[in-house]
Amino acid sequence: MSPVSPILHARSPIPLALTVTSAPIGGPIPDTRVRNRRAAVPEPASAAPPWTLQPAPATSAEADHQLHTALSTSALRQLADSSVQIPHGATIRPGFEALRSAFNTAEMRAWVASKGMALDTVVVKPDSVSGWVVDSGVATQKTFTLNDTSGWWQVSTRLRAAAAALDVAGNGLAYVHPESEGLSRNAVLQGYGIPPPHTADELQTVRQALSTADWSALSPEVKGRLEQRNLRARKVIDVMDERVHLASTLSERVRHLSDEDEVLLADVQTPISRTSSLAIDGADQAAVSEVLASHGLSVPKTAREVRNILRWLDAALPPAPALGDYAQLIARQWAPGVLSDADKRFVAELSDDDTPGNKPAVNLLRVLDIRGVLALNSAGTLRAEADRFLEQVLNSPVALNWGRAVARNRQFQGASGSDQLSTLEAKQWVLAAIMLQIDPDAPGRPGTIAGYDIYQPANNGRTLASVRTDIETHLWKKTSLDPKVAPLLAHLFLAAAAPEFLIRDVPSTLRMGSAEWADLRLGVTFAERQGGAGSSRAMSYPEIMALARLDARTADEAAVLDNHGVDVLLDWGLMQGVYAKTADGRYTPQHYQQASEAFQAQREQLLQALMAFKTPLPTRRDQAVANLQKVFPELSGPQLQALQVYVADPDERRNMKVSEPKIRSLIETYMTGDLVRDRWMLLEADTPGATGAARTPFSNARPSRTEQAAIVKNVRALNARIKRLPSLPGQVVSEVDGYLASLKQGLGITTKRMIANLPLADRQALEYGAVELFTLREQIDGVPTLDQTSAQVEARRGRKGTLIRCDYNGEISYFEVFPAKMMIVKRTDLPEQLVLGGTLEETQRTYGRWAPSTVLLQNGAVEPFDFTAYTSDASPRSDVSSAGIIIDKLGDTLPAAPAAADGRVSAAVPNSFASPRSQAIVDRILQGNFIHHRDSVLKYAQGQLPLEQQREVSQRNDSILLSMIPFVGAIVDLAKGNIIEGTRGLLIDTAGAFLGGAGTAVRSLVKSTKVVAPFGAKAFRVLEKGVSVVSAFLNPVDGAADLLVNSAKGVLALPRALNSAPNVSAFANMLAAQEKLRTFFGVHAAIDRAVATHNGHHQGVPIRAVQMGAHWYAANPESGLPVGTPLEGYRPLSEA
């Protein structure tokens, strides 16, 4: 238990000299943190973000002596921790002030208040925060962790950095009031290198140690260690604040700019912190270019590049949880401390009793119901809060003792270099046992859980929730335990196999195989590899997507980020049916190339569709203006709009009807077909004959000879321009036909994409079954079939939707397809056979003077369709029927594929996007039931509809289409035509990235991230010379895919698959870029370079080993102590 009690410590008596008047919680606090002189130009000082820290105070030996005296007297009178006044000038003072300031930021106080905790009861620990809440007179303690949904990790970054410098043992630090001078006694003792007391004997030992010490002359070691901790904490906080100021400065520069606009930053200054390397001679500002460089950022040249930098400055990663992805002991690639294959086999066969026939997993998994975790909670609650419940189970003495016992049996050495395991290590053994007893091959290949293939083609188009249900069912069947165990087990396995399933706030509509799914996986991979295993679990969907939108800052960084997407691209190809799964489940370079080519084909077609959708319907006015602009190149648009023509012949003017205007707009005259030669002259201010209207109809004033000559010249000049103008009516028809053809093509592409995103069973039904298409229309009331015209029938047809019926292996399925709504709805409530053509009713009808005749009326019926969705932009509603509906068949039946000997049709995974069957379905829909009827579109294009109806016809929001472009989720501003926010797509060129410095491929890195205007998608291709080395990244169990993940563990050996790579040094560049990325996000996982020297090999990995008794152990890369289980088959170099 922590020696710091959140109630006792916060409310313990303090010396009178330290007593202060507390400010009310949530109320105003004297703000001593704002330094107005550091305001960023051009913003006023009052608008500048505040600095967290004040300048660090100078230290003195006398202040340390005063602190020593305080500790030696009153502070050690009792065993319990107490508050000690920190004198100004003490060596620990800068760290104390950093802690106090971080505790009292406006953001931190607001967060504590939002949780209902009393500020003066708050205690911060390395991975949690606790405080007391009083409700109706009852006080209860609340605890929030870095991995829950409270937002603690986001708000506490500065506070955790400050606390880490003072709370070395992780016991916790209580809240410090902004006017307080007191700090935990035990924290002070730790800081000065004295272990705090936990017993009466230890208390006496501390008293004796202090009585003989002289803090006025601290040893260089103690003083240097304390100063380094303080400086490190202050630098971390200052960097965060500095980035806020930098972001404020940059965002102001691009606030009103489009992405392609140039940005000049040469003379721009931004505030810097006092701990910055740029703060020379007390400078508090520096050039933006220098500040960017100090943060590892390049100087942007365009607004787009500035916005990418702003995304980097805003991005954040949570600390990796202590238990990581729950598979730390059984990682795919062996490393010091990881269990060997023999260890895994032993643990997989363990049982907590010796009863014959009992299933081992059943016995061990009984621990999951400790403390009523299963009995007291629903499956939904267990699923939503799995981390918390697993922590409860693992903290039980039963589980911890079991883990320690198994570890001792395997002669496991912990991080301490002995068999005395920490609580964390005992938990790791329990988790390893649970997972191995369910799946002896755990964690297995990414995307697989105990034999269940998560990224199988059958899951394409399904929601994450439905797939997780299948996983839970699969695990429950393997354990035969309480079904409530399944959510906890699925959580354990998904953390390593498919962590994207554990992200919070994922939209319920997100489908596997979709663009959003790919972006989600990319962001999760970023978090897991850069922040550490398990980091993504603390993040929300928006936070993960923000990582996916980051563009690489350097070529080497592009190689690292591109590597994140290899698995996603290959899984996408398999789910799309580009290739079949191999017997061993392994990918090849050919698979990579096939996936990339299919991906590129989809991307190019969908970009074409976007172009078609962005093109407005050509109107007669638009075409007239475009044509006139060609013959009046010297005029601007507004000048052309204002240009008028005037009837040149005075006799014609005199005889014209009053309703006919003599002065008309040039554009409108051309639109009406009246702009003919020898009739008009351009009207200008000094045009002869254009002024002075006739006073009476009999006036016969004639222009003078000079005026007549000027009129003739004007008319001839205009004639010359009219001669060059094409016939507008014919041109409009041609343009409309071209527009409709382009729109059909675009809708066809997106409809194929929707078909490709359907679940596998539906794709197979459409691909291999007998397919019929139908249209819906309203009946024509009171008009006999004999008198109905095609125009009447077409006017009542629902052209925005088409019904599809599939007969596949005896099963009937229906789909409503709405191309313009980007929607396909599967219907499971329709009968196997539809009534076509309505019903015929005989009636009497009299024509002229003839006797009544018997005629037929075609009547519709009440059908279970929302016909409004077929005729408007409204989405289809469920459980809605429409009256008077007639169903007509659209074309002939598309026959089923040939049946096999057993009478069943093929069940292969179809490549639906590229298949001829999908194209045939799309062609039938768009040729026979196109969204726009040509006549109505032509009528609109001619400008004959009312003004309020003259809008673009059925233009869909570009964000919907862009979300369909593989791995792109940009939002496009249609008005400006520029990208406001683009995602970093999975348009990867891993081969080129890996070969970044290899001969002729040196420029491929630049090309692999080249922007394809104007959509923000990156060029994507596989270099012919690079395919030979792509296999190094394809199969994670080979070791290459996890190379960058495991680099921090001190394993520098390249996997065997890369021994023949043409340029192995490229990995060094990627590792360096990886370390820079982690440093940018404050993740300290640097490689221990000492491990580069080794004294033997184990499982093909060069390691440094140490001998303990008769056994060899791998050396811990951080401490050099033995770690893990004994190395079987280890061979020292001297014996090799």
mmCIF file of C-alpha atoms in Angstrom, residues 952-1080:
data_model
loop_
_atom_site.group_PDB
_atom_site.id
_atom_site.type_symbol
_atom_site.label_atom_id
_atom_site.label_comp_id
_atom_site.label_asym_id
_atom_site.label_seq_id
_atom_site.Cartn_x
_atom_site.Cartn_y
_atom_site.Cartn_z
ATOM 1 C CA GLU A 952 -27.061 20.762 -59.581
ATOM 2 C CA VAL A 953 -29.022 17.572 -60.116
ATOM 3 C CA SER A 954 -28.315 14.789 -57.654
ATOM 4 C CA GLN A 955 -24.760 15.813 -56.754
ATOM 5 C CA ARG A 956 -23.620 13.743 -53.806
ATOM 6 C CA ASN A 957 -21.425 15.035 -51.024
ATOM 7 C CA ASP A 958 -17.801 14.510 -51.979
ATOM 8 C CA SER A 959 -16.927 13.251 -48.535
ATOM 9 C CA ILE A 960 -19.062 10.158 -49.209
ATOM 10 C CA LEU A 961 -17.236 9.415 -52.415
ATOM 11 C CA LEU A 962 -13.821 10.140 -50.972
ATOM 12 C CA SER A 963 -14.530 7.719 -48.166
ATOM 13 C CA MET A 964 -14.890 5.048 -50.862
ATOM 14 C CA ILE A 965 -11.518 5.742 -52.412
ATOM 15 C CA PRO A 966 -9.282 3.077 -50.903
ATOM 16 C CA PHE A 967 -7.562 4.329 -47.771
ATOM 17 C CA VAL A 968 -8.472 7.975 -48.337
ATOM 18 C CA GLY A 969 -10.815 9.897 -46.061
ATOM 19 C CA ALA A 970 -10.371 13.505 -47.106
ATOM 20 C CA ILE A 971 -13.032 16.181 -46.812
ATOM 21 C CA VAL A 972 -13.150 18.419 -49.841
ATOM 22 C CA ASP A 973 -14.451 21.959 -49.894
ATOM 23 C CA LEU A 974 -16.448 22.037 -53.141
ATOM 24 C CA ALA A 975 -16.790 25.779 -53.159
ATOM 25 C CA LYS A 976 -13.039 26.369 -53.162
ATOM 26 C CA GLY A 977 -11.967 23.100 -54.671
ATOM 27 C CA ASN A 978 -9.140 22.676 -52.191
ATOM 28 C CA ILE A 979 -8.519 20.073 -49.555
ATOM 29 C CA ILE A 980 -9.266 21.289 -46.064
ATOM 30 C CA GLU A 981 -8.237 18.134 -44.279
ATOM 31 C CA GLY A 982 -6.744 15.053 -45.880
ATOM 32 C CA THR A 983 -5.899 11.714 -44.429
ATOM 33 C CA ARG A 984 -2.651 9.954 -44.928
ATOM 34 C CA GLY A 985 -3.831 7.122 -47.165
ATOM 35 C CA LEU A 986 -2.429 3.645 -47.182
ATOM 36 C CA LEU A 987 -0.916 4.322 -50.593
ATOM 37 C CA ILE A 988 2.326 2.670 -49.735
ATOM 38 C CA ASP A 989 5.481 1.834 -51.631
ATOM 39 C CA THR A 990 7.297 -0.337 -49.164
ATOM 40 C CA ALA A 991 9.807 -1.579 -51.684
ATOM 41 C CA GLY A 992 10.840 1.919 -52.621
ATOM 42 C CA ALA A 993 10.856 3.000 -48.984
ATOM 43 C CA PHE A 994 13.053 0.107 -47.924
ATOM 44 C CA LEU A 995 15.492 0.729 -50.749
ATOM 45 C CA GLY A 996 15.674 4.411 -49.914
ATOM 46 C CA GLY A 997 19.390 4.717 -50.586
ATOM 47 C CA ALA A 998 19.961 1.829 -52.968
ATOM 48 C CA GLY A 999 21.304 2.844 -56.359
ATOM 49 C CA THR A 1000 18.712 3.661 -58.977
ATOM 50 C CA ALA A 1001 15.876 3.428 -56.456
ATOM 51 C CA VAL A 1002 17.125 6.386 -54.421
ATOM 52 C CA ARG A 1003 14.338 8.724 -55.582
ATOM 53 C CA SER A 1004 11.509 6.272 -54.984
ATOM 54 C CA LEU A 1005 10.921 7.605 -51.495
ATOM 55 C CA VAL A 1006 10.018 10.995 -52.851
ATOM 56 C CA LYS A 1007 7.791 9.471 -55.493
ATOM 57 C CA SER A 1008 6.072 7.212 -52.985
ATOM 58 C CA THR A 1009 4.703 10.238 -51.158
ATOM 59 C CA LYS A 1010 4.042 12.489 -54.139
ATOM 60 C CA VAL A 1011 0.702 14.237 -53.894
ATOM 61 C CA VAL A 1012 -1.746 13.627 -56.705
ATOM 62 C CA ALA A 1013 -3.614 16.921 -57.006
ATOM 63 C CA PRO A 1014 -6.214 17.796 -56.067
ATOM 64 C CA PHE A 1015 -7.273 14.884 -53.898
ATOM 65 C CA GLY A 1016 -4.427 14.379 -51.437
ATOM 66 C CA ALA A 1017 -3.974 10.747 -52.447
ATOM 67 C CA LYS A 1018 -0.405 9.587 -52.786
ATOM 68 C CA ALA A 1019 1.147 7.809 -55.730
ATOM 69 C CA PHE A 1020 1.317 4.081 -55.221
ATOM 70 C CA ARG A 1021 3.348 1.579 -57.136
ATOM 71 C CA VAL A 1022 5.648 -1.345 -56.515
ATOM 72 C CA LEU A 1023 9.083 -0.996 -58.016
ATOM 73 C CA GLU A 1024 10.122 -3.975 -60.092
ATOM 74 C CA LYS A 1025 13.489 -4.094 -58.360
ATOM 75 C CA GLY A 1026 11.878 -3.825 -54.963
ATOM 76 C CA VAL A 1027 9.539 -6.823 -55.164
ATOM 77 C CA SER A 1028 12.401 -9.186 -54.337
ATOM 78 C CA VAL A 1029 12.755 -7.685 -50.852
ATOM 79 C CA VAL A 1030 9.108 -6.937 -50.076
ATOM 80 C CA SER A 1031 8.744 -10.472 -48.720
ATOM 81 C CA ALA A 1032 10.784 -9.338 -45.727
ATOM 82 C CA PHE A 1033 7.762 -7.391 -44.517
ATOM 83 C CA LEU A 1034 5.022 -9.788 -45.550
ATOM 84 C CA ASN A 1035 5.086 -12.536 -42.937
ATOM 85 C CA PRO A 1036 5.371 -11.220 -39.377
ATOM 86 C CA VAL A 1037 6.401 -14.589 -37.960
ATOM 87 C CA ASP A 1038 9.596 -14.301 -39.983
ATOM 88 C CA GLY A 1039 10.627 -11.440 -37.727
ATOM 89 C CA ALA A 1040 10.873 -8.576 -40.211
ATOM 90 C CA ALA A 1041 7.517 -7.001 -39.555
ATOM 91 C CA ASP A 1042 8.251 -6.833 -35.843
ATOM 92 C CA LEU A 1043 11.791 -5.567 -36.305
ATOM 93 C CA LEU A 1044 10.908 -1.962 -35.614
ATOM 94 C CA VAL A 1045 8.671 -2.925 -32.717
ATOM 95 C CA ASN A 1046 11.326 -4.997 -31.007
ATOM 96 C CA SER A 1047 14.219 -2.654 -31.644
ATOM 97 C CA ALA A 1048 13.754 -1.075 -28.236
ATOM 98 C CA LYS A 1049 14.314 -4.443 -26.606
ATOM 99 C CA GLY A 1050 17.907 -4.501 -27.744
ATOM 100 C CA VAL A 1051 17.491 -7.085 -30.483
ATOM 101 C CA LEU A 1052 19.395 -5.692 -33.430
ATOM 102 C CA ALA A 1053 19.750 -8.847 -35.516
ATOM 103 C CA LEU A 1054 18.116 -8.736 -38.929
ATOM 104 C CA PRO A 1055 15.671 -11.559 -39.638
ATOM 105 C CA ARG A 1056 16.934 -14.372 -41.805
ATOM 106 C CA ALA A 1057 14.551 -13.358 -44.582
ATOM 107 C CA LEU A 1058 16.635 -10.220 -45.109
ATOM 108 C CA ASN A 1059 20.090 -11.728 -45.173
ATOM 109 C CA SER A 1060 20.236 -11.324 -48.933
ATOM 110 C CA ALA A 1061 18.724 -7.848 -49.064
ATOM 111 C CA PRO A 1062 20.698 -5.543 -51.374
ATOM 112 C CA ASN A 1063 20.939 -2.737 -48.843
ATOM 113 C CA VAL A 1064 20.608 -3.818 -45.249
ATOM 114 C CA SER A 1065 21.770 -0.398 -44.070
ATOM 115 C CA ALA A 1066 18.365 0.976 -45.010
ATOM 116 C CA PHE A 1067 17.064 -0.672 -41.841
ATOM 117 C CA ALA A 1068 19.436 1.440 -39.796
ATOM 118 C CA ASN A 1069 17.852 4.546 -41.314
ATOM 119 C CA MET A 1070 14.403 3.235 -40.496
ATOM 120 C CA LEU A 1071 15.429 2.456 -36.931
ATOM 121 C CA ALA A 1072 16.815 5.958 -36.537
ATOM 122 C CA ALA A 1073 13.606 7.437 -37.920
ATOM 123 C CA GLN A 1074 11.655 5.234 -35.526
ATOM 124 C CA GLU A 1075 13.606 6.582 -32.574
ATOM 125 C CA LYS A 1076 13.026 10.160 -33.721
ATOM 126 C CA LEU A 1077 9.310 9.463 -33.937
ATOM 127 C CA ARG A 1078 9.251 8.098 -30.413
ATOM 128 C CA THR A 1079 11.260 11.011 -29.137
ATOM 129 C CA PHE A 1080 8.825 13.455 -30.758
#
